[in-house]
Amino acid sequence: MERKQILAASISIVLFVLSLTNCKTKSDSDDENLLLLAAVASQRVCANSAFTGTTVVNSTATLDTNTDCITGMTSSMSSDLPAWIRNNFKCAVGSVSGSNYVFRSQNIPNNKSYYFGSNSPMYEALGSGQKSAGNNQISSQCLVYSIPSSPSEKLTNKTGTQSGYVSVGITVNGLAIFNNAAAPGDTLASEVQTFDQYNGHPQSSGVYHHHSQPLNVSNNNANLIGILLDGFPVYGQKCDNGTADPGNDTIPTVDSNHGHTSATVLFPSGIYHYHYGNDTTAGTNTLIGSQFHGTPGTVSN
């Protein structure tokens, strides 16, 4: 095996360990892992013009008003993707591979955040009453999702969302969706205090993510938020019921994983889809419950 391949494999292992979706925001408990990450970070080359663009540096990060993504990042959805993805997803590179949708993302938010750091043009103070997630800061990632394009319900032995996935889905603006659990000893209900003004925060290795609704995408409405790893879409708190009139949007009755089957504007024939809603495990509202409705694809970083 060549040196580059060995290095790539080592990096993948390190990042997998650091990036599980059970959120871990305490910076003082990861000293050994962070030292290991630092040792390989300078040699890590995740972004390039053929995939996700120039690696983002927080101190110079700015928003490209043409793409509504961070300047230098590639935002591209291939023509063979369905219209509901082509017309709604950005800040990532989307394509079709066999029976899967593939998304590649640097995972950098297109909103200001406290977690860009105070020397960044994208910095914004935390909201009133919020507190910092330690020393965690946003950093470029190499998230690659392979998601089934024809999802169906997994009838038995449903897969848990807390089964070690790097991410359980991707938002329409290219960001990681995390599950409904915090790291052991913590709860999501308490971690809500560390969210920035758009309901996101990074964990210890810089993976910015949402457990809650991304406020620059959806704010207690029926907007499409993203797609989960099993191929089913996730929406805001309300359902559009297949009509384009917001006056007809309703808060639906959903199952324990926040989903139900009905028509939507994007899926007039009906589809199972998730909603942002109350979660008893988390003790707060989340984008998914403890299990996937369908069979999840794969995700790596």
Short mmCIF file of C-alpha atoms in Angstrom, two decimals:
data_model
loop_
_atom_site.label_atom_id
_atom_site.label_comp_id
_atom_site.label_asym_id
_atom_site.label_seq_id
_atom_site.Cartn_x
_atom_site.Cartn_y
_atom_site.Cartn_z
CA MET A 1 0.00 0.00 0.00
CA GLU A 2 1.40 3.42 -0.93
CA ARG A 3 2.15 6.03 1.71
CA LYS A 4 -0.75 8.22 0.56
CA GLN A 5 -3.17 5.32 0.89
CA ILE A 6 -1.89 4.50 4.38
CA LEU A 7 -2.24 8.13 5.40
CA ALA A 8 -5.75 8.35 3.98
CA ALA A 9 -6.79 5.20 5.84
CA SER A 10 -5.33 6.52 9.10
CA ILE A 11 -7.12 9.82 8.73
CA SER A 12 -10.41 8.09 8.01
CA ILE A 13 -10.15 6.04 11.18
CA VAL A 14 -9.33 9.08 13.31
CA LEU A 15 -12.18 11.13 11.89
CA PHE A 16 -14.65 8.28 12.23
CA VAL A 17 -13.88 7.99 15.94
CA LEU A 18 -14.17 11.74 16.44
CA SER A 19 -17.32 12.26 14.40
CA LEU A 20 -20.03 9.93 15.70
CA THR A 21 -23.43 11.58 15.80
CA ASN A 22 -23.91 11.18 19.52
CA CYS A 23 -22.99 14.79 20.11
CA LYS A 24 -19.84 15.47 22.11
CA THR A 25 -19.17 19.13 22.77
CA LYS A 26 -16.94 19.06 25.84
CA SER A 27 -13.49 20.10 24.66
CA ASP A 28 -11.62 19.09 27.84
CA SER A 29 -12.33 15.36 27.46
CA ASP A 30 -10.72 14.81 24.06
CA ASP A 31 -7.06 15.74 24.58
CA GLU A 32 -5.55 12.54 23.19
CA ASN A 33 -7.89 12.42 20.19
CA LEU A 34 -7.28 16.06 19.38
CA LEU A 35 -3.51 15.58 19.50
CA LEU A 36 -3.84 12.67 17.08
CA LEU A 37 -6.06 14.72 14.79
CA ALA A 38 -3.57 17.62 14.87
CA ALA A 39 -0.77 15.26 13.85
CA VAL A 40 -2.50 14.38 10.58
CA ALA A 41 -4.55 17.52 9.92
CA SER A 42 -1.75 19.35 8.11
CA GLN A 43 -1.56 16.51 5.56
CA ARG A 44 -5.32 16.11 5.15
CA VAL A 45 -6.52 17.17 1.70
CA CYS A 46 -10.29 16.70 1.54
CA ALA A 47 -11.47 19.42 -0.78
CA ASN A 48 -10.48 20.00 -4.37
CA SER A 49 -12.02 21.65 -7.40
CA ALA A 50 -13.33 18.32 -8.69
CA PHE A 51 -15.26 17.62 -5.52
CA THR A 52 -16.17 20.29 -2.99
CA GLY A 53 -13.98 23.29 -3.75
CA THR A 54 -11.22 25.08 -1.88
CA THR A 55 -10.82 24.08 1.77
CA VAL A 56 -12.43 26.80 3.89
CA VAL A 57 -10.26 28.82 6.26
CA ASN A 58 -12.38 30.43 8.97
CA SER A 59 -10.33 33.62 9.20
CA THR A 60 -11.02 34.46 5.55
CA ALA A 61 -14.44 32.82 5.08
CA THR A 62 -17.03 34.95 3.33
CA LEU A 63 -20.43 34.30 1.77
CA ASP A 64 -20.71 34.14 -2.01
CA THR A 65 -23.92 36.01 -2.83
CA ASN A 66 -24.24 34.16 -6.15
CA THR A 67 -24.28 30.65 -4.66
CA ASP A 68 -25.36 31.52 -1.10
CA CYS A 69 -22.53 29.26 0.06
CA ILE A 70 -19.09 30.04 1.47
CA THR A 71 -16.84 31.48 -1.24
CA GLY A 72 -14.69 28.81 -2.90
CA MET A 73 -16.99 25.91 -2.07
CA THR A 74 -18.49 24.00 -4.99
CA SER A 75 -22.30 23.94 -5.12
CA SER A 76 -23.48 21.56 -7.83
CA MET A 77 -26.36 19.13 -8.35
CA SER A 78 -26.11 16.86 -11.41
CA SER A 79 -28.85 16.90 -14.03
CA ASP A 80 -29.80 13.25 -13.42
CA LEU A 81 -30.88 13.99 -9.85
CA PRO A 82 -34.65 14.41 -9.35
CA ALA A 83 -36.02 17.94 -9.43
CA TRP A 84 -36.82 17.96 -5.71
CA ILE A 85 -33.09 17.63 -5.01
CA ARG A 86 -31.76 19.73 -7.93
CA ASN A 87 -34.03 22.65 -7.08
CA ASN A 88 -33.54 22.64 -3.32
CA PHE A 89 -30.06 21.42 -2.39
CA LYS A 90 -26.87 23.52 -2.47
CA CYS A 91 -23.47 23.98 -0.78
CA ALA A 92 -22.57 20.38 -1.66
CA VAL A 93 -21.94 18.27 -4.76
CA GLY A 94 -24.76 15.88 -5.61
CA SER A 95 -24.82 13.06 -8.16
CA VAL A 96 -26.38 9.69 -8.93
CA SER A 97 -24.46 6.43 -8.64
CA GLY A 98 -26.45 3.32 -9.48
CA SER A 99 -29.40 3.15 -7.10
CA ASN A 100 -28.03 5.82 -4.78
CA TYR A 101 -27.83 9.58 -4.47
CA VAL A 102 -24.31 10.66 -3.56
CA PHE A 103 -23.60 13.91 -1.74
CA ARG A 104 -20.13 15.27 -1.00
CA SER A 105 -19.90 18.14 1.45
CA GLN A 106 -17.33 20.28 3.22
CA ASN A 107 -20.05 20.85 5.81
CA ILE A 108 -19.48 24.59 6.27
CA PRO A 109 -22.62 26.57 7.20
CA ASN A 110 -23.78 29.39 4.96
CA ASN A 111 -24.81 31.38 8.02
CA LYS A 112 -22.83 33.35 10.54
CA SER A 113 -21.90 31.50 13.70
CA TYR A 114 -20.08 32.01 16.98
CA TYR A 115 -18.17 28.84 16.09
CA PHE A 116 -16.31 30.37 13.15
CA GLY A 117 -14.23 32.17 15.79
CA SER A 118 -14.03 35.85 16.61
CA ASN A 119 -11.41 36.58 13.91
CA SER A 120 -13.69 35.37 11.11
CA PRO A 121 -15.89 37.59 8.90
CA MET A 122 -18.57 34.93 9.51
CA TYR A 123 -18.45 35.34 13.30
CA GLU A 124 -21.59 36.19 15.22
CA ALA A 125 -22.05 36.31 18.99
CA LEU A 126 -24.18 33.71 20.73
CA GLY A 127 -27.77 34.57 21.46
CA SER A 128 -28.94 35.72 24.86
CA GLY A 129 -28.70 32.99 27.48
CA GLN A 130 -26.56 30.71 25.31
CA LYS A 131 -23.15 29.33 26.29
CA SER A 132 -20.13 28.15 24.36
CA ALA A 133 -19.50 24.48 23.53
CA GLY A 134 -16.00 24.69 24.97
CA ASN A 135 -13.29 25.52 22.44
CA ASN A 136 -15.03 23.76 19.55
CA GLN A 137 -14.84 25.53 16.19
CA ILE A 138 -16.17 24.83 12.72
CA SER A 139 -13.72 23.14 10.33
CA SER A 140 -13.91 21.73 6.79
CA GLN A 141 -14.90 18.08 6.53
CA CYS A 142 -15.12 15.41 3.80
CA LEU A 143 -18.59 14.04 4.33
CA VAL A 144 -19.68 11.59 1.62
CA TYR A 145 -23.24 10.27 1.73
CA SER A 146 -24.57 7.37 -0.33
CA ILE A 147 -28.36 7.38 0.09
CA PRO A 148 -30.90 5.00 -1.48
CA SER A 149 -32.81 6.69 -4.29
CA SER A 150 -35.87 4.44 -3.93
CA PRO A 151 -36.40 4.21 -0.18
CA SER A 152 -38.82 1.75 1.40
CA GLU A 153 -39.82 0.89 4.93
CA LYS A 154 -37.68 -1.62 6.79
CA LEU A 155 -40.45 -3.75 8.25
CA THR A 156 -38.50 -5.55 10.98
CA ASN A 157 -35.45 -4.83 13.11
CA LYS A 158 -35.33 -1.15 12.26
CA THR A 159 -31.89 0.44 12.40
CA GLY A 160 -31.12 2.75 15.31
CA THR A 161 -30.02 6.30 14.61
CA GLN A 162 -27.53 5.93 17.47
CA SER A 163 -25.62 3.13 15.73
CA GLY A 164 -22.36 4.99 15.19
CA TYR A 165 -23.20 6.96 12.05
CA VAL A 166 -20.99 9.93 11.20
CA SER A 167 -24.20 11.75 10.29
CA VAL A 168 -27.82 10.63 9.89
CA GLY A 169 -28.66 12.96 7.00
CA ILE A 170 -27.81 16.11 5.08
CA THR A 171 -29.67 19.42 5.04
CA VAL A 172 -30.62 21.28 1.87
CA ASN A 173 -27.68 23.61 2.55
CA GLY A 174 -25.14 20.79 2.81
CA LEU A 175 -24.86 20.33 6.56
CA ALA A 176 -24.77 17.25 8.76
CA ILE A 177 -27.91 16.18 10.59
CA PHE A 178 -27.18 14.43 13.90
CA ASN A 179 -29.38 12.04 15.84
CA ASN A 180 -31.46 12.58 18.97
CA ALA A 181 -28.77 11.69 21.51
CA ALA A 182 -25.96 13.48 23.28
CA ALA A 183 -22.70 11.97 24.50
CA PRO A 184 -23.10 9.81 27.63
CA GLY A 185 -23.54 11.94 30.72
CA ASP A 186 -25.15 14.76 28.80
CA THR A 187 -28.56 15.39 27.24
CA LEU A 188 -29.62 17.23 24.13
CA ALA A 189 -32.02 19.23 26.25
CA SER A 190 -28.98 20.78 27.97
CA GLU A 191 -26.89 21.03 24.78
CA VAL A 192 -29.53 23.30 23.27
CA GLN A 193 -27.84 26.02 25.31
CA THR A 194 -24.75 25.70 23.09
CA PHE A 195 -26.55 26.22 19.77
CA ASP A 196 -25.65 29.29 17.73
CA GLN A 197 -28.30 31.66 16.41
CA TYR A 198 -29.17 29.19 13.63
CA ASN A 199 -29.59 26.14 15.92
CA GLY A 200 -26.26 24.54 15.04
CA HIS A 201 -22.98 23.79 16.76
CA PRO A 202 -19.79 21.79 16.10
CA GLN A 203 -18.57 18.80 18.08
CA SER A 204 -14.95 18.36 19.18
CA SER A 205 -13.53 17.64 15.70
CA GLY A 206 -15.27 20.62 14.10
CA VAL A 207 -18.25 18.87 12.48
CA TYR A 208 -20.96 21.55 12.46
CA HIS A 209 -24.38 19.94 12.66
CA HIS A 210 -28.06 20.25 13.43
CA HIS A 211 -30.15 18.19 15.81
CA SER A 212 -32.76 20.93 15.59
CA GLN A 213 -34.31 22.84 12.69
CA PRO A 214 -31.78 25.01 10.83
CA LEU A 215 -33.30 28.45 11.24
CA ASN A 216 -32.05 29.75 7.89
CA VAL A 217 -33.93 26.86 6.24
CA SER A 218 -37.04 26.30 8.34
CA ASN A 219 -38.63 28.03 11.32
CA ASN A 220 -41.70 26.09 12.50
CA ASN A 221 -43.03 25.90 8.95
CA ALA A 222 -43.44 23.23 6.26
CA ASN A 223 -40.16 23.83 4.43
CA LEU A 224 -38.00 20.95 3.22
CA ILE A 225 -35.01 20.63 5.57
CA GLY A 226 -33.08 17.78 3.94
CA ILE A 227 -32.84 14.06 3.31
CA LEU A 228 -32.03 11.40 5.87
CA LEU A 229 -29.70 8.48 5.36
CA ASP A 230 -32.53 6.08 4.54
CA GLY A 231 -33.63 8.23 1.58
CA PHE A 232 -36.74 9.79 3.11
CA PRO A 233 -37.06 13.60 3.24
CA VAL A 234 -37.29 15.61 6.45
CA TYR A 235 -39.47 18.70 6.79
CA GLY A 236 -40.10 21.41 9.31
CA GLN A 237 -42.65 21.23 12.08
CA LYS A 238 -45.64 21.49 9.74
CA CYS A 239 -46.84 19.50 6.73
CA ASP A 240 -47.87 21.25 3.50
CA ASN A 241 -50.42 18.47 2.81
CA GLY A 242 -49.70 18.63 -0.91
CA THR A 243 -50.84 22.22 -1.30
CA ALA A 244 -48.75 25.31 -2.00
CA ASP A 245 -50.92 27.48 0.27
CA PRO A 246 -49.17 28.00 3.66
CA GLY A 247 -52.61 28.63 5.15
CA ASN A 248 -53.32 24.91 4.78
CA ASP A 249 -50.14 23.77 6.56
CA THR A 250 -50.81 21.66 9.65
CA ILE A 251 -48.86 20.03 12.47
CA PRO A 252 -49.30 16.34 11.64
CA THR A 253 -49.73 13.32 13.87
CA VAL A 254 -46.47 11.39 13.53
CA ASP A 255 -44.92 8.14 14.73
CA SER A 256 -42.21 7.86 17.39
CA ASN A 257 -39.53 8.72 14.82
CA HIS A 258 -41.34 11.90 13.76
CA GLY A 259 -42.68 10.52 10.48
CA HIS A 260 -45.89 9.84 8.60
CA THR A 261 -47.05 9.15 5.04
CA SER A 262 -48.94 11.81 3.12
CA ALA A 263 -48.83 13.90 -0.03
CA THR A 264 -46.53 16.93 -0.10
CA VAL A 265 -45.99 19.58 -2.75
CA LEU A 266 -42.76 17.85 -3.79
CA PHE A 267 -44.31 14.36 -3.60
CA PRO A 268 -47.94 14.73 -4.74
CA SER A 269 -48.44 10.95 -4.85
CA GLY A 270 -47.47 10.70 -1.18
CA ILE A 271 -44.33 9.57 0.63
CA TYR A 272 -43.20 8.76 4.13
CA HIS A 273 -41.34 11.76 5.49
CA TYR A 274 -39.95 13.00 8.78
CA HIS A 275 -40.80 16.21 10.65
CA TYR A 276 -39.00 18.35 13.17
CA GLY A 277 -40.81 17.64 16.42
CA ASN A 278 -40.77 16.69 20.07
CA ASP A 279 -38.55 13.77 21.02
CA THR A 280 -38.87 12.03 24.37
CA THR A 281 -35.32 10.61 24.24
CA ALA A 282 -33.77 14.01 23.62
CA GLY A 283 -36.09 15.94 25.91
CA THR A 284 -36.34 18.57 23.19
CA ASN A 285 -37.38 18.88 19.54
CA THR A 286 -35.19 17.03 17.02
CA LEU A 287 -35.20 16.12 13.32
CA ILE A 288 -35.48 12.35 13.82
CA GLY A 289 -36.22 9.85 16.57
CA SER A 290 -34.27 6.79 17.67
CA GLN A 291 -34.79 4.67 14.53
CA PHE A 292 -34.73 5.02 10.75
CA HIS A 293 -37.98 4.22 8.97
CA GLY A 294 -36.10 2.68 6.05
CA THR A 295 -32.74 1.01 5.50
CA PRO A 296 -29.96 3.59 5.84
CA GLY A 297 -27.23 4.03 3.26
CA THR A 298 -23.66 4.87 4.17
CA VAL A 299 -21.75 7.96 5.19
CA SER A 300 -18.04 8.57 5.71
CA ASN A 301 -15.80 11.46 6.68
#
